Short mmCIF file of C-alpha atoms and ligand atoms in Angstrom, two decimals:
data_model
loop_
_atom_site.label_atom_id
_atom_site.label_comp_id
_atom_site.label_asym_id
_atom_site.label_seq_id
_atom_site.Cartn_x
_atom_site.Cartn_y
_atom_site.Cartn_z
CA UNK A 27 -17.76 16.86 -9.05
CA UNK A 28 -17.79 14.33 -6.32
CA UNK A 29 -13.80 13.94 -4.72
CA UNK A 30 -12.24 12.72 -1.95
CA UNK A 31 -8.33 14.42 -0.72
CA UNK A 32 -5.98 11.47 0.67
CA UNK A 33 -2.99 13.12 1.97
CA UNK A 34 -1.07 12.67 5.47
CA UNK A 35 -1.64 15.75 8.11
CA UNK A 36 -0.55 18.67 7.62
CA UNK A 37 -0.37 17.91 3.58
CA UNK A 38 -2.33 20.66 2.68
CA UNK A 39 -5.93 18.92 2.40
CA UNK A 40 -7.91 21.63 3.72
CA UNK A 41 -5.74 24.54 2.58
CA UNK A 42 -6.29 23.01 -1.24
CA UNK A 43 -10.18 21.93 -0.17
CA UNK A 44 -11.58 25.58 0.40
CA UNK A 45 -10.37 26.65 -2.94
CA UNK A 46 -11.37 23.58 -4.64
CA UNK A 47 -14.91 24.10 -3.15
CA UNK A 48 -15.03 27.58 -4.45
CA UNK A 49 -14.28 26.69 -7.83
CA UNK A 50 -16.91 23.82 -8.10
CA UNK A 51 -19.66 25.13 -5.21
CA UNK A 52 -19.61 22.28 -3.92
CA UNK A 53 -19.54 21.39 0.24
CA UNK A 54 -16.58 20.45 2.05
CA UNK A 55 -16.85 18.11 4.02
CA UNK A 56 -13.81 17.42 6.51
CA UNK A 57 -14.15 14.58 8.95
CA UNK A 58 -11.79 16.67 11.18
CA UNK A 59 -13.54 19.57 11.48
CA UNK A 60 -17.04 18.03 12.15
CA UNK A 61 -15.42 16.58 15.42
CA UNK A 62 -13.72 19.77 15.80
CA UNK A 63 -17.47 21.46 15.72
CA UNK A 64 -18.82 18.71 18.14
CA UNK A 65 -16.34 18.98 20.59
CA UNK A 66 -16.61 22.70 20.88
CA UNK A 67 -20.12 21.85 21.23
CA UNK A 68 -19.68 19.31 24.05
CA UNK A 69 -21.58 16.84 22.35
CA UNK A 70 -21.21 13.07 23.39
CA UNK A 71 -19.59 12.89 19.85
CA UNK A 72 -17.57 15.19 20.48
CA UNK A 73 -16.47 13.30 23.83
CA UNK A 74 -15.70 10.43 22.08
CA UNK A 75 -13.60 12.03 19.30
CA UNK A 76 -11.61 13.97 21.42
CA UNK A 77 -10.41 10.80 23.34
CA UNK A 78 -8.86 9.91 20.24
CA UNK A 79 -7.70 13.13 18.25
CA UNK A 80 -5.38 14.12 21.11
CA UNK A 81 -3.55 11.13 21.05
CA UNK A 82 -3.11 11.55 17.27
CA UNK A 83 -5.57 8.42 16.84
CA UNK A 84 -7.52 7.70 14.53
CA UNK A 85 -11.53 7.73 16.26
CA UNK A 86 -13.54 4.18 15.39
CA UNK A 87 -14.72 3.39 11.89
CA UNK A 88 -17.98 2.87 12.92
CA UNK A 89 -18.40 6.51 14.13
CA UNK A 90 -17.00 8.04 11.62
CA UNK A 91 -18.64 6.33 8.52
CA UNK A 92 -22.13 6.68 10.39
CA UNK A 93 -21.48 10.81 10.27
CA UNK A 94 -20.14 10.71 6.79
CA UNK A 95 -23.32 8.76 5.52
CA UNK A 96 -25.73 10.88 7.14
CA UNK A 97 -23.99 14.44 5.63
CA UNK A 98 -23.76 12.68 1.76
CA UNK A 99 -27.76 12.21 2.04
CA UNK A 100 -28.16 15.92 2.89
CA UNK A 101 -29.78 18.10 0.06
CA UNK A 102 -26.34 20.10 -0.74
CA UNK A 103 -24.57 17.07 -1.55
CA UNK A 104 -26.67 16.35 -4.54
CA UNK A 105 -24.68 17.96 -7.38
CA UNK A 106 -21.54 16.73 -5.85
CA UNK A 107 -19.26 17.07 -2.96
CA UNK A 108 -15.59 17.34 -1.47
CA UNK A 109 -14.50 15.03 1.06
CA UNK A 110 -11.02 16.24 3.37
CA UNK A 111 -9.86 13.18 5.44
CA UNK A 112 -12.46 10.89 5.09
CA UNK A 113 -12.23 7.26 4.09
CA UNK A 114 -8.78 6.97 6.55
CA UNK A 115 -8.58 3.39 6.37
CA UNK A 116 -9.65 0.72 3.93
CA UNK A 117 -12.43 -0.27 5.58
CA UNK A 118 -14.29 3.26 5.51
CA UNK A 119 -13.05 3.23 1.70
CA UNK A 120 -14.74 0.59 1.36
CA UNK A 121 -17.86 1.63 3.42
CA UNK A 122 -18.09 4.32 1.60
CA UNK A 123 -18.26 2.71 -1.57
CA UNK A 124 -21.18 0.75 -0.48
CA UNK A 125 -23.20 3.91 0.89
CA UNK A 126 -22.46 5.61 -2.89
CA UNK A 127 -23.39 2.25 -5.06
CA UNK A 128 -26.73 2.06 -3.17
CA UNK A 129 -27.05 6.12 -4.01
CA UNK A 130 -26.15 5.70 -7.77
CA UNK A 131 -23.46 7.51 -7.34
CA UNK A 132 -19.52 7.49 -8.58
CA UNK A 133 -16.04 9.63 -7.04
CA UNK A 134 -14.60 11.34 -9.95
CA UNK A 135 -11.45 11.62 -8.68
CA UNK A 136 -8.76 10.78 -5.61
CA UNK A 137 -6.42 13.36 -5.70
CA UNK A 138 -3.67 12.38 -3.40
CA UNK A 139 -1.49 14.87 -1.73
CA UNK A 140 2.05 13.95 -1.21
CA UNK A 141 4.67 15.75 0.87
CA UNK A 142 7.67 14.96 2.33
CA UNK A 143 7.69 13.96 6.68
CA UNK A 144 9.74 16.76 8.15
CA UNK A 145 8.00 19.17 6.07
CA UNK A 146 4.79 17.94 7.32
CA UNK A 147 5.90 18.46 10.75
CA UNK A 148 7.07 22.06 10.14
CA UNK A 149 3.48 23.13 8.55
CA UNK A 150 1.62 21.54 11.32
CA UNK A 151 3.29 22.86 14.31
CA UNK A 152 3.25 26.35 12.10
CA UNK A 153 -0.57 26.31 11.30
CA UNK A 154 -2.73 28.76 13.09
CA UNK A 155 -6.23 28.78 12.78
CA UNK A 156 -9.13 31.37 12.99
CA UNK A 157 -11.86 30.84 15.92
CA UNK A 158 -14.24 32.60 14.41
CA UNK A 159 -14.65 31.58 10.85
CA UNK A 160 -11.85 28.59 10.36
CA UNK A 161 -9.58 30.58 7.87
CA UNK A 162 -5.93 28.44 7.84
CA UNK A 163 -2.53 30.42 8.15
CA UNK A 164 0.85 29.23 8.69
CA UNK A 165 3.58 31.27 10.61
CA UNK A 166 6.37 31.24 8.15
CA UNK A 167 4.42 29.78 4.87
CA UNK A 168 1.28 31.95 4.71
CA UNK A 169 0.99 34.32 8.08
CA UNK A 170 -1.48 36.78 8.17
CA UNK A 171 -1.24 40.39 7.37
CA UNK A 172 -1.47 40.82 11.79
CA UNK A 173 0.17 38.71 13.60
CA UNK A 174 -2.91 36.85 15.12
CA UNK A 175 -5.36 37.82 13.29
CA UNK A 176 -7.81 36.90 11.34
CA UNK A 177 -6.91 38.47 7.46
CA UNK A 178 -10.93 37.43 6.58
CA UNK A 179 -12.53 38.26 9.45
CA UNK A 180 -10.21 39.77 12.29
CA UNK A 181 -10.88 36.78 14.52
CA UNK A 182 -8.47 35.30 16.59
CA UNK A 183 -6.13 32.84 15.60
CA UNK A 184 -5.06 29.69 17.60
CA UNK A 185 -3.38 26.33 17.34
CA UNK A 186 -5.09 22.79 17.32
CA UNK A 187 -4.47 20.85 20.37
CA UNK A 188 -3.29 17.86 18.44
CA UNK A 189 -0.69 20.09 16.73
CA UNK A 190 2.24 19.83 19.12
CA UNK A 191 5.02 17.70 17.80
CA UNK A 192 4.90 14.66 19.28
CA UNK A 193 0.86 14.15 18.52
CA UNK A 194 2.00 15.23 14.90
CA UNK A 195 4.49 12.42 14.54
CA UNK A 196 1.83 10.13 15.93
CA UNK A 197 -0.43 11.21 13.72
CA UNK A 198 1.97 10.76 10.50
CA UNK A 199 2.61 7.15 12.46
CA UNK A 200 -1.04 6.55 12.07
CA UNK A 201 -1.08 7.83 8.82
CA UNK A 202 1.73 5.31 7.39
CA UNK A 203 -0.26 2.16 8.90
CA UNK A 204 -3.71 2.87 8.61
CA UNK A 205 -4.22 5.70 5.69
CA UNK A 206 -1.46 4.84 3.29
CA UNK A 207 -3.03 1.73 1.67
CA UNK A 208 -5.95 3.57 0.28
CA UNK A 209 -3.37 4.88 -2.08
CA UNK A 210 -3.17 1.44 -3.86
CA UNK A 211 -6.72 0.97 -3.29
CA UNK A 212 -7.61 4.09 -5.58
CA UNK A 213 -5.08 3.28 -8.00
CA UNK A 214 -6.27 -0.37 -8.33
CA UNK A 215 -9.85 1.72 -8.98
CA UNK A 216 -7.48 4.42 -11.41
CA UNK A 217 -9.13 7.00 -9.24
CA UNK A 218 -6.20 8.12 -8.34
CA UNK A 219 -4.10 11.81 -9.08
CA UNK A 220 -1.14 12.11 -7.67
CA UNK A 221 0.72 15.56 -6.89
CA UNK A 222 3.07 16.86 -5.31
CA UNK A 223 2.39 18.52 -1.89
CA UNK A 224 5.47 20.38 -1.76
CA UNK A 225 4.57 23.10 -4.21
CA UNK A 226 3.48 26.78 -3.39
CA UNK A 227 -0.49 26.75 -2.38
CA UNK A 228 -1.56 28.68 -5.63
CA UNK A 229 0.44 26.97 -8.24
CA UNK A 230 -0.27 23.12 -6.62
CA UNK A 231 -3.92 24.20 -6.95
CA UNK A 232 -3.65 25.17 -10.41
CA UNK A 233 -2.38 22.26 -10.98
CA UNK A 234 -4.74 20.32 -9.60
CA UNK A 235 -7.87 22.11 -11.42
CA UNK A 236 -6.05 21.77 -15.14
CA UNK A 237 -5.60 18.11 -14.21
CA UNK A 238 -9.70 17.64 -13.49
CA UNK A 239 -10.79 19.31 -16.32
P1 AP5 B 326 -7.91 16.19 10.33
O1 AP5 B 326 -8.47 17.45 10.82
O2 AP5 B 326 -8.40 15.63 9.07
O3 AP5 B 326 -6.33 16.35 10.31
P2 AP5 B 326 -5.19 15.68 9.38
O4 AP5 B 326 -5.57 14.69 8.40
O5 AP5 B 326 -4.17 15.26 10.36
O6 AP5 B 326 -4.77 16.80 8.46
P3 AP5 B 326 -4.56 18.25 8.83
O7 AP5 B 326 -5.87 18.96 8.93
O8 AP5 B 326 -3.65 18.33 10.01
O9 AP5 B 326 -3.71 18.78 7.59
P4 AP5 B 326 -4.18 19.26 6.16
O10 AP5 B 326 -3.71 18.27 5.18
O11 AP5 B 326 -5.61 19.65 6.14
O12 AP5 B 326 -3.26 20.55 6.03
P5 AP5 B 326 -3.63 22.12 6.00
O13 AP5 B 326 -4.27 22.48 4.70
O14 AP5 B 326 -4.31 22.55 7.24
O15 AP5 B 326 -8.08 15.07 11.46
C1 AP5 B 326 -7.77 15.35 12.80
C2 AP5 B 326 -8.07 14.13 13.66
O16 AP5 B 326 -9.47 13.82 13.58
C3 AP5 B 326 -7.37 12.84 13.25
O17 AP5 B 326 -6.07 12.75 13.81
C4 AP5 B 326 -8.32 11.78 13.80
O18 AP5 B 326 -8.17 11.64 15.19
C5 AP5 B 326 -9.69 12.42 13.57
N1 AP5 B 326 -10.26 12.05 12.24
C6 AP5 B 326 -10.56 12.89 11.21
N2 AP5 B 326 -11.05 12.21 10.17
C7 AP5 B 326 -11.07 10.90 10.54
C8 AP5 B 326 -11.43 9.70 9.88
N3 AP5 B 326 -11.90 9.69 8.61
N4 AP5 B 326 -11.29 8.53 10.55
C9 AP5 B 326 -10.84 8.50 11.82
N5 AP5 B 326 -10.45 9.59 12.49
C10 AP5 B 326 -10.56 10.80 11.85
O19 AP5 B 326 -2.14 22.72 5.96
C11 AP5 B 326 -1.25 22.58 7.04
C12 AP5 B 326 -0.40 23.85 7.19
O20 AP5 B 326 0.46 23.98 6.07
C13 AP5 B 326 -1.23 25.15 7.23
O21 AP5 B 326 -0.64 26.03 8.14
C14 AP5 B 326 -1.15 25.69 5.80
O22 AP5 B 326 -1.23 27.12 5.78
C15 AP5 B 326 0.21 25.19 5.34
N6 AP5 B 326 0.25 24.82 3.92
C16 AP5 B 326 -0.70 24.15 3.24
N7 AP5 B 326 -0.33 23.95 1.96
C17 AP5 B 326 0.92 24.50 1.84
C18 AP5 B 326 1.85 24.63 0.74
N8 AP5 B 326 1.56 24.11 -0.48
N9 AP5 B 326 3.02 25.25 0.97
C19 AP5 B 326 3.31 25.76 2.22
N10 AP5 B 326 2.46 25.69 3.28
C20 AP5 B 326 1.28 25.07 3.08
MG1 MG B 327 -7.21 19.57 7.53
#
């Protein structure tokens, strides 16, 4: 199963990814968490990325598509893969329809994530996230059995730096401008499955797997 999740932040792209990935074994691969990884690292990527993810901007095309191209040629990506938040404008759609062509390879599916803006803002500014292995709560919508805590792994939880409200509306700015038009270019392809964001975690994902199979 090879699919990519288009959805504005705080949608529910990662949330839906890890079960998704469970289902099909497949890797996730999230755009945001690779430059989460390399700035934690202090890598010169990481540098870079960081610039631009605390404005709520989106980092360069060329960066981005250069990372995503070298991960699809790794050996795990073979019998398919997930991608969270990668292509973000048309141009890395496109890009990355060039890098699959010349690796025989097709997306199944586009499934697209909607959800309405002030809900977005209320899950984002909500999420917490485990430092020690990534797990994704929300305060009011899925808090953890401790407050702070890991339920996985007892790790601690925190919250992303670009998830105070302003950098969220930026970020759903961004979205709008930049992200939105893939929409139409996946339907044009009829790649495209549309659902609705606003449903509990569990019963949008069943939905989702019914509608790939
Ligand atoms: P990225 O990490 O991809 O962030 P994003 O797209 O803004 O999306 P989020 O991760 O914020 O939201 P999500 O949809 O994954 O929601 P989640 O499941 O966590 O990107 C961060 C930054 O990196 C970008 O701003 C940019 O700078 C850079 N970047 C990344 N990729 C790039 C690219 N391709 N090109 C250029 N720059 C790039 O859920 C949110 C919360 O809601 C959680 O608390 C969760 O528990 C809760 N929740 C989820 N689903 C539900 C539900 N159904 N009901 C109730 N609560 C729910
Ligand atoms: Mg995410």
């Amino acid at each position: 199963m090879r699919l990519v999740l288009l959805g504005p932040p705080g949608a529910g792209k990662g949330t839906q990814a890890s079960a998704i990935v469970k289902k099909y074994n497949i890797p996730h691969i999230s755009t945001g968490d690779i430059f989460r990884a390399n700035i934690k690292a202090g890598t010169e990527l990481g540098k870079k990325a960081k610039e631009y993810m605390d404005k709520g901007l989106l980092v360069p095309d060329d960066l981005v598509v250069s990372i995503v191209k070298e991960r699809l040629a790794e050996n795990d990506c073979k019998e398919g893969f997930l991608l969270d938040g990668f292509p973000r404008t048309v141009n890395q759609g496109e890009a990355l329809d060039i890098e699959l062509e010349q690796m025989g390879l097709k997306l199944d599916k586009v499934v697209n994530i909607d959800v309405e803006r002030e809900v977005l803002i209320e899950r984002a500014i909500g999420r917490r996230i485990c430092k020690s292995c990534g797990a994704t709560y929300h305060i009011k919508f899925n808090p953890p059995k401790e407050e702070g805590i890991c339920n996985v792994c007892e790790g601690k939880l925190f919250q992303r730096d670009d998830d105070k409200k302003e950098t969220v509306e930026r970020r759903i700015e961004v979205y709008q401008k930049q992200t939105k038009p893939l929409i139409d270019y996946y339907t044009k392809k009829r790649l495209i499955l549309n659902v609705d964001g606003s449903k509990p975690i569990d019963i949008l994902f069943e939905e989702i797997i019914k509608a790939l199979e």
